[in-house]
Coordinates of C-alpha atoms and ligand atoms in Angstrom, one line a residue:
M221 CA 0.0 0.0 0.0
A222 CA 1.4 3.4 -0.9
Y223 CA 1.1 6.4 1.4
S224 CA 1.6 10.0 0.6
K225 CA 4.5 11.7 2.3
N226 CA 2.2 13.6 4.6
T227 CA 0.3 10.4 5.6
R228 CA 3.6 8.8 6.4
I229 CA 4.6 11.7 8.6
Y230 CA 1.2 11.5 10.4
L231 CA 1.6 7.8 10.9
L232 CA 5.1 8.3 12.4
I233 CA 3.8 11.0 14.8
I234 CA 0.9 8.7 15.9
L235 CA 3.3 5.8 16.4
A236 CA 5.8 7.9 18.4
A237 CA 3.0 9.4 20.6
G238 CA 1.6 5.9 21.2
W239 CA 5.1 4.8 22.3
I240 CA 5.6 7.7 24.7
I241 CA 2.1 7.2 26.2
T242 CA 2.8 3.5 26.7
L243 CA 6.1 4.3 28.4
T244 CA 4.4 6.8 30.7
L245 CA 1.6 4.4 31.6
Q246 CA 4.2 1.8 32.3
Q247 CA 6.0 4.1 34.7
L248 CA 2.8 5.2 36.3
F249 CA 1.0 1.9 36.7
L250 CA 3.3 -1.0 36.2
E251 CA 5.6 -2.1 39.0
E252 CA 9.2 -2.9 38.0
K253 CA 10.2 -6.5 38.5
L254 CA 11.8 -6.9 41.9
Y255 CA 14.2 -9.6 43.1
R256 CA 13.7 -10.8 46.7
Q257 CA 16.7 -12.4 48.4
T258 CA 16.9 -13.7 51.9
R259 CA 19.6 -14.9 54.3
V260 CA 20.0 -15.5 58.1
L261 CA 22.6 -13.0 59.4
M262 CA 23.2 -11.4 62.8
G263 CA 20.8 -13.9 64.3
T264 CA 17.9 -12.7 62.2
F265 CA 16.2 -12.9 58.8
F266 CA 17.6 -10.4 56.3
E267 CA 15.6 -9.7 53.2
V268 CA 16.7 -7.6 50.2
I269 CA 14.2 -6.3 47.7
S270 CA 15.5 -4.6 44.6
A271 CA 15.2 -4.4 40.8
D272 CA 18.9 -5.0 40.6
E273 CA 19.8 -8.7 41.1
R274 CA 23.2 -7.8 42.5
A275 CA 21.7 -6.1 45.6
G276 CA 21.4 -9.3 47.7
K277 CA 25.0 -10.4 47.5
I278 CA 26.3 -6.8 48.1
V279 CA 24.1 -6.5 51.3
F280 CA 24.8 -10.0 52.6
D281 CA 28.6 -9.7 52.2
E282 CA 28.7 -6.4 54.0
V283 CA 26.4 -7.6 56.9
L284 CA 28.5 -10.8 57.3
R285 CA 31.7 -8.7 57.4
L286 CA 30.2 -6.6 60.2
E287 CA 28.7 -9.5 62.1
Q288 CA 32.2 -11.0 62.3
L289 CA 33.5 -7.8 63.9
L290 CA 30.6 -6.9 66.2
S291 CA 28.8 -10.1 67.3
K292 CA 29.2 -11.1 71.0
Y293 CA 28.2 -14.6 69.9
K294 CA 31.3 -15.1 67.7
E295 CA 34.3 -16.0 69.8
D296 CA 36.9 -14.2 67.6
S297 CA 34.9 -11.1 66.9
E298 CA 36.5 -7.8 68.1
I299 CA 33.6 -7.3 70.6
S300 CA 34.3 -10.8 72.1
R301 CA 38.0 -10.0 72.3
L302 CA 37.3 -6.7 74.0
N303 CA 34.8 -8.3 76.4
R304 CA 37.5 -10.9 77.4
S305 CA 40.6 -8.7 77.6
G306 CA 39.2 -5.2 78.4
K307 CA 41.3 -3.6 75.7
I308 CA 41.6 -3.8 71.9
T309 CA 43.0 -1.9 68.9
A310 CA 39.7 -1.8 66.9
S311 CA 38.9 -1.7 63.2
P312 CA 37.4 1.6 62.0
D313 CA 33.9 0.1 62.0
T314 CA 34.1 -1.2 65.6
F315 CA 35.7 2.0 66.8
Y316 CA 33.0 4.1 65.1
I317 CA 30.0 2.2 66.4
I318 CA 31.3 2.3 70.0
K319 CA 32.0 6.0 69.6
R320 CA 28.4 6.6 68.4
A321 CA 27.0 4.3 71.1
K322 CA 28.8 6.4 73.7
E323 CA 27.4 9.6 72.2
L324 CA 23.9 8.1 72.2
A325 CA 24.3 7.1 75.9
L326 CA 24.9 10.7 76.7
K327 CA 22.1 12.0 74.5
T328 CA 19.5 9.6 75.9
G329 CA 20.5 10.2 79.5
G330 CA 21.9 6.7 79.8
A331 CA 18.7 4.9 78.7
F332 CA 20.6 3.5 75.8
D333 CA 23.8 2.0 77.1
I334 CA 25.9 -0.8 75.5
T335 CA 27.7 -1.4 78.8
V336 CA 24.4 -3.0 80.1
A337 CA 25.9 -6.3 78.8
P338 CA 26.8 -7.8 82.2
L339 CA 23.2 -7.5 83.2
V340 CA 21.9 -8.9 79.9
D341 CA 24.1 -11.9 80.8
L342 CA 23.0 -12.0 84.4
W343 CA 19.3 -12.3 83.6
G344 CA 20.2 -15.1 81.2
F345 CA 19.4 -13.4 77.9
T346 CA 22.7 -14.1 76.3
E347 CA 22.7 -17.9 76.9
R348 CA 18.9 -18.2 77.1
N349 CA 19.2 -19.7 80.6
F350 CA 16.9 -17.2 82.2
S351 CA 16.8 -16.6 86.0
V352 CA 15.8 -13.8 88.3
P353 CA 19.0 -12.7 90.1
D354 CA 19.1 -11.5 93.7
S355 CA 19.4 -7.8 94.2
Q356 CA 22.9 -8.0 95.5
M357 CA 24.1 -9.5 92.2
I358 CA 22.3 -6.8 90.3
K359 CA 24.0 -4.1 92.4
E360 CA 27.4 -5.6 91.7
K361 CA 26.8 -5.6 88.0
L362 CA 25.3 -2.1 88.0
A363 CA 28.7 -0.8 89.2
L364 CA 30.1 -1.9 85.8
V365 CA 27.5 0.0 83.7
G366 CA 28.1 3.4 82.2
S367 CA 29.5 4.3 78.8
D368 CA 31.7 7.0 80.4
K369 CA 33.7 4.0 81.6
I370 CA 34.7 3.2 78.1
I371 CA 37.9 4.9 77.1
L372 CA 38.5 5.7 73.4
R373 CA 41.8 6.8 71.9
G374 CA 41.1 8.0 68.3
K375 CA 44.8 8.3 67.4
N376 CA 45.3 4.5 67.3
N377 CA 41.7 3.3 67.6
V378 CA 42.2 1.8 71.0
V379 CA 39.1 0.9 73.0
E380 CA 39.6 0.2 76.7
F381 CA 37.4 -0.5 79.7
M382 CA 38.1 1.3 83.0
F383 CA 37.1 -1.7 85.1
S384 CA 37.6 -5.4 84.8
G385 CA 34.4 -7.3 84.4
M386 CA 32.9 -4.6 82.0
K387 CA 31.4 -5.8 78.8
I388 CA 29.5 -4.4 75.9
D389 CA 26.5 -5.6 73.9
L390 CA 25.8 -4.1 70.5
G391 CA 22.4 -5.9 70.1
G392 CA 20.5 -2.6 70.3
I393 CA 22.5 -0.8 67.6
A394 CA 24.5 -3.2 65.3
K395 CA 21.7 -4.1 63.0
G396 CA 20.9 -0.5 62.4
Y397 CA 24.6 0.2 61.7
A398 CA 24.8 -2.8 59.3
L399 CA 21.8 -1.4 57.4
D400 CA 23.5 2.0 57.0
R401 CA 26.7 0.3 55.8
A402 CA 24.9 -2.0 53.4
A403 CA 23.0 0.9 51.9
Q404 CA 26.3 2.7 51.4
K405 CA 27.8 -0.3 49.6
L406 CA 24.7 -0.4 47.3
K407 CA 25.2 3.3 46.4
E408 CA 28.9 2.7 45.7
N409 CA 27.8 -0.1 43.3
N410 CA 25.4 2.4 41.6
I411 CA 22.3 0.7 43.0
K412 CA 19.9 3.5 43.9
N413 CA 16.8 1.7 45.0
C414 CA 16.5 -1.2 47.5
L415 CA 14.6 -2.2 50.5
I416 CA 16.5 -4.1 53.2
N417 CA 14.6 -5.7 56.1
A418 CA 16.7 -6.9 59.0
G419 CA 14.3 -8.9 61.1
G420 CA 11.8 -6.1 61.3
Q421 CA 14.1 -3.1 61.1
V422 CA 14.1 -1.7 57.6
Y423 CA 16.2 0.6 55.5
A424 CA 14.6 2.1 52.4
L425 CA 17.1 3.2 49.8
G426 CA 15.7 5.4 47.1
K427 CA 12.3 4.5 45.7
R428 CA 10.2 1.7 44.3
S429 CA 8.9 2.4 40.7
G430 CA 9.3 6.1 41.3
R431 CA 7.3 6.2 44.6
K432 CA 8.4 5.9 48.2
W433 CA 8.7 2.3 49.6
R434 CA 5.6 1.3 51.5
V435 CA 6.5 -0.7 54.6
S436 CA 4.0 -2.2 57.0
I437 CA 5.0 -2.8 60.6
R438 CA 3.3 -5.9 62.0
P439 CA 1.3 -5.0 65.2
V440 CA 1.8 -7.0 68.4
R441 CA -1.9 -7.7 68.8
K442 CA -3.3 -9.7 65.9
D443 CA -6.6 -7.8 66.1
K444 CA -5.0 -4.5 65.2
K445 CA -4.3 -3.2 61.8
A446 CA -0.7 -2.9 60.6
D447 CA 0.8 0.6 60.4
I448 CA 1.9 1.6 57.0
F449 CA 4.9 3.9 56.6
E450 CA 6.2 5.5 53.4
L451 CA 10.0 5.7 53.5
S452 CA 12.8 6.9 51.2
G453 CA 16.4 7.3 52.4
Q454 CA 15.1 6.4 55.9
S455 CA 15.1 3.5 58.4
A456 CA 12.3 2.3 60.7
A457 CA 13.2 0.4 63.8
T458 CA 10.9 -1.2 66.4
S459 CA 11.7 -2.2 69.9
G460 CA 9.3 -4.2 72.1
G461 CA 9.3 -6.4 75.2
Y462 CA 7.4 -9.1 73.3
E463 CA 10.4 -9.9 71.1
Q464 CA 12.3 -11.8 73.8
F465 CA 11.1 -12.4 77.3
F466 CA 10.7 -15.1 80.0
L467 CA 8.0 -15.7 82.6
K468 CA 8.7 -16.4 86.2
D469 CA 6.1 -16.6 89.0
G470 CA 3.5 -14.8 86.8
Q471 CA 5.9 -12.0 86.0
S472 CA 7.2 -11.2 82.6
Y473 CA 10.9 -10.2 82.1
C474 CA 12.0 -8.7 78.8
H475 CA 15.4 -8.5 77.1
I476 CA 15.7 -4.7 77.3
I477 CA 17.3 -3.7 80.6
N478 CA 17.0 -0.4 82.3
P479 CA 20.7 0.6 82.8
K480 CA 19.7 2.7 85.9
T481 CA 18.0 -0.1 87.9
G482 CA 19.5 -3.2 86.4
Y483 CA 16.0 -4.7 85.9
P484 CA 14.2 -5.6 82.7
V485 CA 12.1 -2.6 81.5
K486 CA 8.6 -2.2 82.6
S487 CA 7.7 1.2 81.1
G488 CA 4.1 0.5 80.2
V489 CA 5.0 0.6 76.5
V490 CA 4.3 -2.4 74.3
S491 CA 6.4 -1.3 71.3
V492 CA 8.1 1.8 69.9
T493 CA 8.8 2.5 66.3
I494 CA 11.3 5.2 65.3
I495 CA 11.8 6.5 61.8
D496 CA 15.0 8.4 61.2
D497 CA 17.5 9.1 58.5
S498 CA 20.0 6.5 59.7
G499 CA 19.5 2.9 60.8
L500 CA 22.0 3.3 63.6
S501 CA 20.1 6.2 65.3
S502 CA 16.6 4.7 64.8
D503 CA 17.8 1.4 66.2
A504 CA 19.4 3.0 69.3
L505 CA 16.5 5.4 69.8
S506 CA 13.8 2.8 69.7
T507 CA 15.6 0.9 72.5
A508 CA 16.1 4.1 74.5
I509 CA 12.4 5.2 74.2
F510 CA 11.3 1.7 75.2
V511 CA 13.4 2.2 78.4
L512 CA 12.2 5.7 79.1
G513 CA 8.5 5.1 78.3
E514 CA 6.1 7.6 76.7
N515 CA 7.7 10.6 78.5
G516 CA 11.0 9.8 76.7
I517 CA 9.5 11.2 73.5
N518 CA 9.3 14.7 75.1
M519 CA 12.7 14.3 76.5
L520 CA 14.4 13.4 73.3
K521 CA 12.4 14.8 70.4
N522 CA 14.4 18.1 70.3
K523 CA 17.7 16.2 70.4
F524 CA 16.6 14.0 67.4
S525 CA 14.8 16.6 65.4
K526 CA 14.4 14.5 62.2
A527 CA 13.1 11.4 64.1
K528 CA 9.5 10.4 64.1
F529 CA 8.2 8.5 67.1
Y530 CA 5.3 6.0 67.3
I531 CA 4.4 4.2 70.5
T532 CA 1.9 1.5 71.3
K533 CA 0.7 1.0 74.9
D534 CA -1.7 -1.9 74.6
Ligands
LIG75 P1 16.5 -3.7 70.3 O1 15.7 -4.9 70.0 O2 17.1 -2.9 69.2 O3 15.7 -2.7 71.2 O4 17.7 -4.1 71.2 C1 17.6 -4.9 72.3 C2 19.0 -5.5 72.6 O5 19.9 -4.5 73.0 C3 18.9 -6.5 73.7 O6 18.7 -7.8 73.2 C4 20.3 -6.4 74.3 O7 21.3 -7.1 73.6 C5 20.6 -4.9 74.1 N1 20.1 -4.1 75.2 C6 19.3 -4.4 76.3 N2 19.0 -3.3 77.0 C7 19.7 -2.3 76.5 C8 19.9 -0.9 76.8 N3 19.2 -0.3 77.8 N4 20.7 -0.1 76.0 C9 21.4 -0.7 75.0 N5 21.3 -1.9 74.6 C10 20.4 -2.7 75.3
LIG76 MG1 17.5 -1.0 68.9

């Protein structure tokens, strides 16, 4: 069939317009294909969701590297060596996270404190052989608590405890830090969009199909609706007493310890979710607010001006 020159031009314009509209519709309505990769790391379930298939390996390699430095459950980690000997020359990552943890202890008035480790052990949360200690034992361990008792020498990355018997536990901050580092690694590899879920704490890098990532946080009570958060370049961390606890004589004892009293927290809060720009600060802050209870939000909201606080009490 022969077309005039004008008809051919019209046809070309119609075809091009159709192509542009299809592309726009695809961008607007069609979700891009996402890869979902999972692995158990840092004692929890890591899940990586991205349109770039490389994302899983990049995240898992980085988290594994950090787990080997920071886990108190790995005998040859830097944290285990520090807890045994009271002094180490630390890698930049270990030095940085301890430095940030010390700052956060100050900022939260000691509610978040990694030196709570001897008490976490005493109540049996490390080995899962739970028991209610007598008050004298608690008093003895409390004397070892306080991040001001950790000495840092930035010149040669030395970390040293002031007193023998001191220990640290990064369980309230390491996952958040690992999320930040993993997101950084993704960016270095030119991956701009990815959602990482580290056993309930998430980091949302970039966007999903041009929109913020939508993340739902599972409620403790099954009859309640899940909260939906829209995140981009942010992390959401949740702390709650229901995650790990034991029952003794009708009392429930949870895994988050009040560093002031030495007892598992009873702040009247069921769970706290914090959204902040970094995984590290949202992780530590959710633990701190759980310790402080609802009033903690008023105490800390000016010091963490970008953070959003959500609390459940029943
Ligand atoms: P998260 O689930 O992030 O709130 O962290 C809880 C974990 O942090 C516990 O399992 C302990 O390993 C550790 N931890 C317990 N109490 C505290 C505290 N007051 N400050 C810092 N870390 C804590
Ligand atoms: Mg935490």
